[in-house]
PDB file of C-alpha atoms and ligand atoms in Angstrom:
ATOM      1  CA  UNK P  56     -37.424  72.970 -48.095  1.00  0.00           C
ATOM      2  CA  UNK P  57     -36.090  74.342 -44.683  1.00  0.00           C
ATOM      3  CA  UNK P  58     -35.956  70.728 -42.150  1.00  0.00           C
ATOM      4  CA  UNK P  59     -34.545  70.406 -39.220  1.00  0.00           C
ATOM      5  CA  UNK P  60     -33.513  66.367 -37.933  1.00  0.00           C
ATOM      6  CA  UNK P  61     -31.451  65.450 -35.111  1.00  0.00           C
ATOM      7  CA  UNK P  62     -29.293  62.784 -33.889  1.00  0.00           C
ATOM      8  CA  UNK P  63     -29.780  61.538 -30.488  1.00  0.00           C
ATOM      9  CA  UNK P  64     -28.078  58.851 -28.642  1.00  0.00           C
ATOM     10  CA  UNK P  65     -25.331  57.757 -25.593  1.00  0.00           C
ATOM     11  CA  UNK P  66     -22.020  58.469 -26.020  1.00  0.00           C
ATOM     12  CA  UNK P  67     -20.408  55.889 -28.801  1.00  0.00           C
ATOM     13  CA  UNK P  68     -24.155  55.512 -29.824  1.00  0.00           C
ATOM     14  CA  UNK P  69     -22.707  55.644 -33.652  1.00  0.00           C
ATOM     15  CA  UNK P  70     -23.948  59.485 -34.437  1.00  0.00           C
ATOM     16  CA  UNK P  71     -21.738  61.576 -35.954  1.00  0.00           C
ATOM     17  CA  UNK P  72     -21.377  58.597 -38.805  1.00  0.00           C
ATOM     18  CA  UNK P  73     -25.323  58.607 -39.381  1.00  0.00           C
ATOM     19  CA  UNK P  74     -24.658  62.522 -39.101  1.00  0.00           C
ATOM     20  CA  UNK P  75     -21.838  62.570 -41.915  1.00  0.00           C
ATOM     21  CA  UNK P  76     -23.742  59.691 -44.187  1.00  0.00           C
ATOM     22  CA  UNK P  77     -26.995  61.611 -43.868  1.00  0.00           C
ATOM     23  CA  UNK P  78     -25.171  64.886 -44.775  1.00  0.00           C
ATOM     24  CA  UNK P  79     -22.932  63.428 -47.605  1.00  0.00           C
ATOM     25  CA  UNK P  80     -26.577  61.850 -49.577  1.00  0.00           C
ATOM     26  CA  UNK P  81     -28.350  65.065 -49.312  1.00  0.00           C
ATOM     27  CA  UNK P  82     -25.296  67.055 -50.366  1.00  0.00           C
ATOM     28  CA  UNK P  83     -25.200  64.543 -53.520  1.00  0.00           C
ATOM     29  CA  UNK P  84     -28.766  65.755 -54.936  1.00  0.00           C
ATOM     30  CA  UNK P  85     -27.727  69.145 -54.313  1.00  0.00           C
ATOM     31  CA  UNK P  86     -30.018  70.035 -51.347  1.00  0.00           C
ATOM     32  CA  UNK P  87     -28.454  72.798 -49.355  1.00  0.00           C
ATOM     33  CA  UNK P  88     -27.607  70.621 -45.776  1.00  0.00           C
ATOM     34  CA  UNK P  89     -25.715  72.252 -42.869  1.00  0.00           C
ATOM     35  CA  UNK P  90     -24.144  69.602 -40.049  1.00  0.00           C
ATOM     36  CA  UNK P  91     -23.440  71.116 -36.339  1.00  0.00           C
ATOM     37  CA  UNK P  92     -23.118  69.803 -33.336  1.00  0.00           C
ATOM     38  CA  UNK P  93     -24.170  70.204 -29.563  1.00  0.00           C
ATOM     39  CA  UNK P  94     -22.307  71.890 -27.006  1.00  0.00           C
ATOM     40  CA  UNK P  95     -20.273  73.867 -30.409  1.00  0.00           C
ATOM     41  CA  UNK P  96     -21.286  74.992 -33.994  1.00  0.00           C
ATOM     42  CA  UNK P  97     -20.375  78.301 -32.972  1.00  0.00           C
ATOM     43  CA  UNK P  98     -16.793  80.110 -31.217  1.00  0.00           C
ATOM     44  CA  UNK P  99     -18.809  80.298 -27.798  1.00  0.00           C
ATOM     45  CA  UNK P 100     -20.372  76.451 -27.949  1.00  0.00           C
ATOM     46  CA  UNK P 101     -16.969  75.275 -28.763  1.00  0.00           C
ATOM     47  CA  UNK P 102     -15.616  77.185 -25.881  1.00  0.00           C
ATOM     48  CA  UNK P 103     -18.160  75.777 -24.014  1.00  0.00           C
ATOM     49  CA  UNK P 104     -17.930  72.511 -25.820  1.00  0.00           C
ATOM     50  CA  UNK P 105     -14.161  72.265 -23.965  1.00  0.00           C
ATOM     51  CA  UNK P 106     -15.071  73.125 -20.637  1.00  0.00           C
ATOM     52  CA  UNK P 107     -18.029  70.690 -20.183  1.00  0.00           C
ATOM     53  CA  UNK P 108     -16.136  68.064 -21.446  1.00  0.00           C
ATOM     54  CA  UNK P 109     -12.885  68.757 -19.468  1.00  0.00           C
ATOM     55  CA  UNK P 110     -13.553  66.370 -16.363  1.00  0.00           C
ATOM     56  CA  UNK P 111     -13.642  69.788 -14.168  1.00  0.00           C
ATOM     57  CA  UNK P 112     -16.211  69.106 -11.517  1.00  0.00           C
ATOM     58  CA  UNK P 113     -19.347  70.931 -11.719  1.00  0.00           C
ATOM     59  CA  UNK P 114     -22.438  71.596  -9.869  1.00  0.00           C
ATOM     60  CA  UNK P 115     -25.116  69.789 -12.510  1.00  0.00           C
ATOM     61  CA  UNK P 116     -26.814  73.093 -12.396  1.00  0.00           C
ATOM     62  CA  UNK P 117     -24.007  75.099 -14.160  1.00  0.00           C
ATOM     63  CA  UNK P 118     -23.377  72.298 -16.391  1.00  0.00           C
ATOM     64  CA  UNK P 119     -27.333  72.750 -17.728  1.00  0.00           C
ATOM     65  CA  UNK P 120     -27.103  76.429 -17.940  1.00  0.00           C
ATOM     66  CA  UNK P 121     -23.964  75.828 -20.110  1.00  0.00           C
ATOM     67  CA  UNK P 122     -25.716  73.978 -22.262  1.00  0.00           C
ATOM     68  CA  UNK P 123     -28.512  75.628 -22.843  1.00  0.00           C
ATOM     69  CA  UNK P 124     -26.055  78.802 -23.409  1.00  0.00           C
ATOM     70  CA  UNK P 125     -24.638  76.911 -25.985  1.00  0.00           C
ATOM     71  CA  UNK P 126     -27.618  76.167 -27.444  1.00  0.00           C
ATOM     72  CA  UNK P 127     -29.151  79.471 -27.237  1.00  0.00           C
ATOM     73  CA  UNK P 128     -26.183  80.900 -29.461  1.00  0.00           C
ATOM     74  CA  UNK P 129     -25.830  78.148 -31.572  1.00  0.00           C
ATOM     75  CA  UNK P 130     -30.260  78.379 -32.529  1.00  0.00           C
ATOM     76  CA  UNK P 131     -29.318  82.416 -33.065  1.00  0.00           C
ATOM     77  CA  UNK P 132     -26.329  82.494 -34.701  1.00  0.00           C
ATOM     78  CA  UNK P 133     -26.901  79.212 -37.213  1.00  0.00           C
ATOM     79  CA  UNK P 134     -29.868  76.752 -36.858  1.00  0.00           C
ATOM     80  CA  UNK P 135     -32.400  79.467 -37.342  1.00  0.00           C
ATOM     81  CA  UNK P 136     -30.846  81.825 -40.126  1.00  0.00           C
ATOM     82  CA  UNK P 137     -30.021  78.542 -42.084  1.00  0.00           C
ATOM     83  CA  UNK P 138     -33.578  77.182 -41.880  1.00  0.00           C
ATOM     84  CA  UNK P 139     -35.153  80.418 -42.854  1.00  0.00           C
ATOM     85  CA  UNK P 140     -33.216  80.778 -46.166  1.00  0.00           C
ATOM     86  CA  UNK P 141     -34.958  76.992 -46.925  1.00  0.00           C
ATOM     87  CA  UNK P 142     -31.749  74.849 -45.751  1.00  0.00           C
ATOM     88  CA  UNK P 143     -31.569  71.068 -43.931  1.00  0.00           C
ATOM     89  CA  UNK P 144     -29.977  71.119 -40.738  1.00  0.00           C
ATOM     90  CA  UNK P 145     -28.403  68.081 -39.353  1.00  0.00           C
ATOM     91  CA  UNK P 146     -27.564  68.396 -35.654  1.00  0.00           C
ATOM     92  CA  UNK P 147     -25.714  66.249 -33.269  1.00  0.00           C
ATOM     93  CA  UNK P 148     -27.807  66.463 -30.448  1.00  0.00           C
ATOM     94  CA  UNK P 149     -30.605  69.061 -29.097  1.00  0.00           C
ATOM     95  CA  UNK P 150     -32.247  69.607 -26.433  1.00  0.00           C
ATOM     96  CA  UNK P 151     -33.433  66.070 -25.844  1.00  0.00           C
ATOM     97  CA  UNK P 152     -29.554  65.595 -24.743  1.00  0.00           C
ATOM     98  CA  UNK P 153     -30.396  68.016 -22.252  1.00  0.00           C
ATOM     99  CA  UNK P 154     -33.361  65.821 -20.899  1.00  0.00           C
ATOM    100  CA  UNK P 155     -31.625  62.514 -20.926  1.00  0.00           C
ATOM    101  CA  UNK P 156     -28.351  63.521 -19.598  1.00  0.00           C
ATOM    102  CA  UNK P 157     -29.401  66.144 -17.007  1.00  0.00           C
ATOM    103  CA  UNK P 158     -32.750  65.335 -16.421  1.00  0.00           C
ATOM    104  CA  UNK P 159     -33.134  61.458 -16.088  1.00  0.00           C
ATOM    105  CA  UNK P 160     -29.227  61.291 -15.864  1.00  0.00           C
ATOM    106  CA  UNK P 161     -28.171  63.970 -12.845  1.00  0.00           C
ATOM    107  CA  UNK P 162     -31.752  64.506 -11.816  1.00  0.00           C
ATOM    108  CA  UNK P 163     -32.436  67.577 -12.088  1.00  0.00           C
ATOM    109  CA  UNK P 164     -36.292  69.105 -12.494  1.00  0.00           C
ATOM    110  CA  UNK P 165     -37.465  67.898 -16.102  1.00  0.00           C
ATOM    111  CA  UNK P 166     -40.351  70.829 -16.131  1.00  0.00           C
ATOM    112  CA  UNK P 167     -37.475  73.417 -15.589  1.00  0.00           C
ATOM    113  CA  UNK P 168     -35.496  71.795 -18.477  1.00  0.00           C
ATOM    114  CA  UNK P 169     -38.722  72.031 -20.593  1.00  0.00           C
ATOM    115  CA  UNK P 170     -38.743  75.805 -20.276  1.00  0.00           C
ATOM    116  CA  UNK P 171     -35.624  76.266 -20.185  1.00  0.00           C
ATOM    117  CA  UNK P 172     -35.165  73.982 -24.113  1.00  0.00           C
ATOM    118  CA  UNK P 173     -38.111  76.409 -24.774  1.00  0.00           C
ATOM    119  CA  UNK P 174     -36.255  79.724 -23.976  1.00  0.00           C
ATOM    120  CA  UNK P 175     -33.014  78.819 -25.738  1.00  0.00           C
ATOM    121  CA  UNK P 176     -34.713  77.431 -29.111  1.00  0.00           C
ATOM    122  CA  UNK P 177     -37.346  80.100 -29.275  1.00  0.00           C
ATOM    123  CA  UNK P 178     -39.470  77.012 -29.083  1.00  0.00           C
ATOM    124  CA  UNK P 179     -37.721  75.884 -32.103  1.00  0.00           C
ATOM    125  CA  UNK P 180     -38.355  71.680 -32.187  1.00  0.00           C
ATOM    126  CA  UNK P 181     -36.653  69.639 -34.528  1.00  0.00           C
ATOM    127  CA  UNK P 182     -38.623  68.048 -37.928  1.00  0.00           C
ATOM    128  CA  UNK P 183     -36.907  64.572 -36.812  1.00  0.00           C
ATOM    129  CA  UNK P 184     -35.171  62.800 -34.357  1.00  0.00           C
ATOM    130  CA  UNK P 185     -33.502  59.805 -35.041  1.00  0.00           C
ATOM    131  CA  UNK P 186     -32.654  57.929 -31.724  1.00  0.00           C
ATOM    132  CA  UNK P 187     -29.353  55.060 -32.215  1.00  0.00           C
ATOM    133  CA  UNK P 188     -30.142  52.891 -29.218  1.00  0.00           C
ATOM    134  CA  UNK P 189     -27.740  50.469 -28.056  1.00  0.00           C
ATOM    135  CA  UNK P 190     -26.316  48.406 -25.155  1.00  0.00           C
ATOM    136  CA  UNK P 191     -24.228  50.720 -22.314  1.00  0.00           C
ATOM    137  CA  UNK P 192     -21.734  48.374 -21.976  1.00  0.00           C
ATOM    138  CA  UNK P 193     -21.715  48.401 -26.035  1.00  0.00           C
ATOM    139  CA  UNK P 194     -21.715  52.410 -26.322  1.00  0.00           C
ATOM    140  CA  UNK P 195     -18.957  52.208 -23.949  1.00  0.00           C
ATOM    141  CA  UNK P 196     -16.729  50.038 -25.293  1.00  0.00           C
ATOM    142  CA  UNK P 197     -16.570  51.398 -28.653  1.00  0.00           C
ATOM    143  CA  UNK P 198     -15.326  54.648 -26.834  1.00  0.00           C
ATOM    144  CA  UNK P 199     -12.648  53.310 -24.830  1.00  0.00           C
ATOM    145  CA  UNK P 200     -14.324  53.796 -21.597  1.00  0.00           C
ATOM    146  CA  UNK P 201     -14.818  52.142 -18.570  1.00  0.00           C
ATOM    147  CA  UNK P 202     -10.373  51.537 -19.018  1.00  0.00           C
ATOM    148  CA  UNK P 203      -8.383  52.296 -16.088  1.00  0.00           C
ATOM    149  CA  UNK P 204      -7.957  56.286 -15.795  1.00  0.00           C
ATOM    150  CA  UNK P 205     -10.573  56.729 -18.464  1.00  0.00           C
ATOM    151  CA  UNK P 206     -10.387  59.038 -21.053  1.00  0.00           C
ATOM    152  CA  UNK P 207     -10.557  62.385 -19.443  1.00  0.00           C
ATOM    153  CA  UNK P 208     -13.895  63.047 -20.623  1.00  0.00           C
ATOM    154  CA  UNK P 209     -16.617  64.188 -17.856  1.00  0.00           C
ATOM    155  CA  UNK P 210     -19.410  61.715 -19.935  1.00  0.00           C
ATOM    156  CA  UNK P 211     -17.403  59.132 -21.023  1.00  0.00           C
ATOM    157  CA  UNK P 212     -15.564  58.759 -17.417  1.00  0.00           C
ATOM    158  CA  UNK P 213     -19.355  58.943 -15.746  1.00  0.00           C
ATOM    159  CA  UNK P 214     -20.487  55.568 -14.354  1.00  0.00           C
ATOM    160  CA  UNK P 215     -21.941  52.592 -16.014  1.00  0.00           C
ATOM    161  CA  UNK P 216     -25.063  53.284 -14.367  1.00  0.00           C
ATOM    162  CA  UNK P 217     -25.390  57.079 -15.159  1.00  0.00           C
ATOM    163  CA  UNK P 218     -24.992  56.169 -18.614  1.00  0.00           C
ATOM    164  CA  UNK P 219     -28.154  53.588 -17.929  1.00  0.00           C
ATOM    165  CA  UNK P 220     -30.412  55.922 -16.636  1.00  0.00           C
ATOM    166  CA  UNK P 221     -30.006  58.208 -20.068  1.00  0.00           C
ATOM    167  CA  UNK P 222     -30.441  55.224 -22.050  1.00  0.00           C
ATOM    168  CA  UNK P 223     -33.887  54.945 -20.209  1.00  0.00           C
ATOM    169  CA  UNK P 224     -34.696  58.604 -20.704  1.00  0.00           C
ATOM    170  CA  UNK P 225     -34.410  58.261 -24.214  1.00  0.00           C
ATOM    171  CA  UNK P 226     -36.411  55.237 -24.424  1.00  0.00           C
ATOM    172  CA  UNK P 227     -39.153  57.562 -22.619  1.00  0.00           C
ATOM    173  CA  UNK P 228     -38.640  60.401 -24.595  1.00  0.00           C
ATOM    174  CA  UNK P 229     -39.145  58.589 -27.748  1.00  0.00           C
ATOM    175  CA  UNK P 230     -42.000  56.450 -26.496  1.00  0.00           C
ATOM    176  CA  UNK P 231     -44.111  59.609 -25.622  1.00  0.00           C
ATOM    177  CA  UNK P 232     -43.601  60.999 -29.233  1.00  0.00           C
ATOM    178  CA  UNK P 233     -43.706  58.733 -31.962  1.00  0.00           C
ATOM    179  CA  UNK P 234     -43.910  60.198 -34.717  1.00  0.00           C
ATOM    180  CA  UNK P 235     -41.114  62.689 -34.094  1.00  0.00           C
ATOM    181  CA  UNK P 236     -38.992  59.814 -33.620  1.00  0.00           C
ATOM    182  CA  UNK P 237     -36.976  56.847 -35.371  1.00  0.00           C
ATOM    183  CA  UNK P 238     -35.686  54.482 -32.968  1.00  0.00           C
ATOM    184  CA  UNK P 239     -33.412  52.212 -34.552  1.00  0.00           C
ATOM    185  CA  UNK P 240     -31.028  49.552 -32.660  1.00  0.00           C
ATOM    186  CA  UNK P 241     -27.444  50.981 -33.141  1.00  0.00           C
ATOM    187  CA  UNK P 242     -26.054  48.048 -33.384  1.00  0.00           C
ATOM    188  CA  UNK P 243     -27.160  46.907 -36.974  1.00  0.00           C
ATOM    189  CA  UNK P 244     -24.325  47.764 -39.665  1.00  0.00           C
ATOM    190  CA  UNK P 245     -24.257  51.229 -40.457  1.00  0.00           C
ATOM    191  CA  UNK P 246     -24.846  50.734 -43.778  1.00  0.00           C
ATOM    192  CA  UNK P 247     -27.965  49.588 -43.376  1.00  0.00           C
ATOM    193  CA  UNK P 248     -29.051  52.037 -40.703  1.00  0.00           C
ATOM    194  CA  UNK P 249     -27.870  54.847 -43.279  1.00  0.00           C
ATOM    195  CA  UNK P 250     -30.444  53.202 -45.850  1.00  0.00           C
ATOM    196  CA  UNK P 251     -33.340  53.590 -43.164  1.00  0.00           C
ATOM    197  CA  UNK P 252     -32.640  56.853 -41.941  1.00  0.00           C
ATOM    198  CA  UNK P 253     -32.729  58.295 -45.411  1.00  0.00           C
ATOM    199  CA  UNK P 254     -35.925  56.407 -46.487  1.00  0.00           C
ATOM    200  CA  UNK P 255     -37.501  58.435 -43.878  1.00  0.00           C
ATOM    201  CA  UNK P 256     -35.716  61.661 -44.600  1.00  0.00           C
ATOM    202  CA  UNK P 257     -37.313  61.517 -47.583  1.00  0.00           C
ATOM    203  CA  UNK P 258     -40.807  60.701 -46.713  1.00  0.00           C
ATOM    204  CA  UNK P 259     -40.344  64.451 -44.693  1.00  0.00           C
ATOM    205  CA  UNK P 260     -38.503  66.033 -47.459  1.00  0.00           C
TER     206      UNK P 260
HETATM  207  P1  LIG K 569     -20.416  64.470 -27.947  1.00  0.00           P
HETATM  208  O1  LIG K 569     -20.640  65.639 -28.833  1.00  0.00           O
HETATM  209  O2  LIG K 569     -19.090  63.825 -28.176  1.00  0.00           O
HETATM  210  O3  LIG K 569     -21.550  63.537 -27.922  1.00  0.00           O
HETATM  211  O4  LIG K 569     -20.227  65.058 -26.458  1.00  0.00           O
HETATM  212  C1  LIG K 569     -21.157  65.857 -25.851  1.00  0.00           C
HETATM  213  C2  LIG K 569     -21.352  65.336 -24.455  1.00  0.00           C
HETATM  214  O5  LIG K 569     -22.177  66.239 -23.733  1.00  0.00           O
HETATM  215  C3  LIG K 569     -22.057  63.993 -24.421  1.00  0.00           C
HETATM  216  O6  LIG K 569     -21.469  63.165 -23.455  1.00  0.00           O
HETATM  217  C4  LIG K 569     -23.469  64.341 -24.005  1.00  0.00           C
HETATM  218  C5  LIG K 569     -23.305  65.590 -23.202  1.00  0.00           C
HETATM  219  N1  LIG K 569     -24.462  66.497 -23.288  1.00  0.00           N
HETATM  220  C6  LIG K 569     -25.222  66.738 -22.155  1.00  0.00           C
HETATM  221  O7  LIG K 569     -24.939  66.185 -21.094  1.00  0.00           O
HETATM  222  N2  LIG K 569     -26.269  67.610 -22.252  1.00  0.00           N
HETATM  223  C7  LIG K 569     -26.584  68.273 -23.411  1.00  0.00           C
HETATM  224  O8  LIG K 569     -27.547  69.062 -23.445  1.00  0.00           O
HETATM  225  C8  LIG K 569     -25.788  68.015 -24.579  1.00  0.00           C
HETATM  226  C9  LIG K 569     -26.073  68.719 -25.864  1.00  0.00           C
HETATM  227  C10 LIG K 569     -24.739  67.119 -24.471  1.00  0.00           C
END
């Protein structure tokens, strides 16, 4: 049964290891489960993927066009042909990154982001999103930020209170969708988030 859930969260939020737990107990009962990842997934995302992440400044309006390039190619080229032949997808990310980091994050117009998520998904939404809230200064320090020089990275390097403000946008986004959400505190072992996430999985599966 084609489903599409996503992982949302800051950076060092804990993710990618729901991501790969998720991935690794559907791919145990044999259910055909594809993991990607936003900006990559597909040769152009991950050259966009390198860029964006370079620490090269950037006007925030080219960095949301990049990702929503990225995300138009990576909904055409994978999500979307794997969903239609009946597969799970398990992305890092969507376009409620895009809201959180460039809308309540840089600022820029939330409607515009709206249509602009719309154009590049074909209005595809995801079946799930599962939001790993936690701490900033938590998030941050299991990434080795906030160290002198940084780590190079234009997200991680961003400051403390940047990283606030999309911790508040996904509260929001989650709040004013419910259902489509699970909002779990990121800082519980992973183990037992991993149990959670997957009794829910399966109350959509
Ligand atoms: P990550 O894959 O290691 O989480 O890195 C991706 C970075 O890009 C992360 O800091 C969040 C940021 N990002 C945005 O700012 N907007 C977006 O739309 C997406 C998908 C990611």
């Amino acid at each position: 049964m084609a489903c599409f859930i996503v992982f949302e969260g800051g950076d060092g939020s804990g993710k990618s290891t729901q991501a790969r737990s998720l991935l690794r107990r559907l791919r145990r009962r044999g259910i055909k489960v594809l993991r990607t990842r936003e900006p990559g997934g597909t040769p152009l995302g991950q050259s966009l993927r390198l860029l964006l992440k370079s620490g090269e400044p950037m006007a925030p309006m080219s960095e949301l066009m990049l990702f929503e390039a990225a995300r138009a190619q990576l909904v055409q080229q994978v999500i979307r042909p794997f969903l239609d032949q009946g597969g799970v997808v398990i992305a890092d990310r969507f376009t409620s990154s895009t809201m959180a980091y460039q809308g309540y994050g840089r600022g820029l117009d939330r409607e515009l982001i709206e249509r602009l998520n719309r154009e590049a998904t074909g209005g595809l939404e995801p079946d799930l999103t599962v939001l790993l809230d936690l701490p900033v200064e938590t998030a941050l320090g299991r990434k080795g930020s906030g160290k002198s020089g940084g780590n190079g990275d234009t997200f991680d390097d961003a400051p403390v209170d940047f990283h606030r403000k999309i911790r508040r946008g996904y509260s929001a986004l989650a709040a004013s969708d419910p259902d489509g959400w699970l909002v779990l505190d990121g800082q519980r072992p992973p183990e037992e988030l991993s149990r959670e996430i997957w009794a829910k999985v399966q109350t959509i599966l």
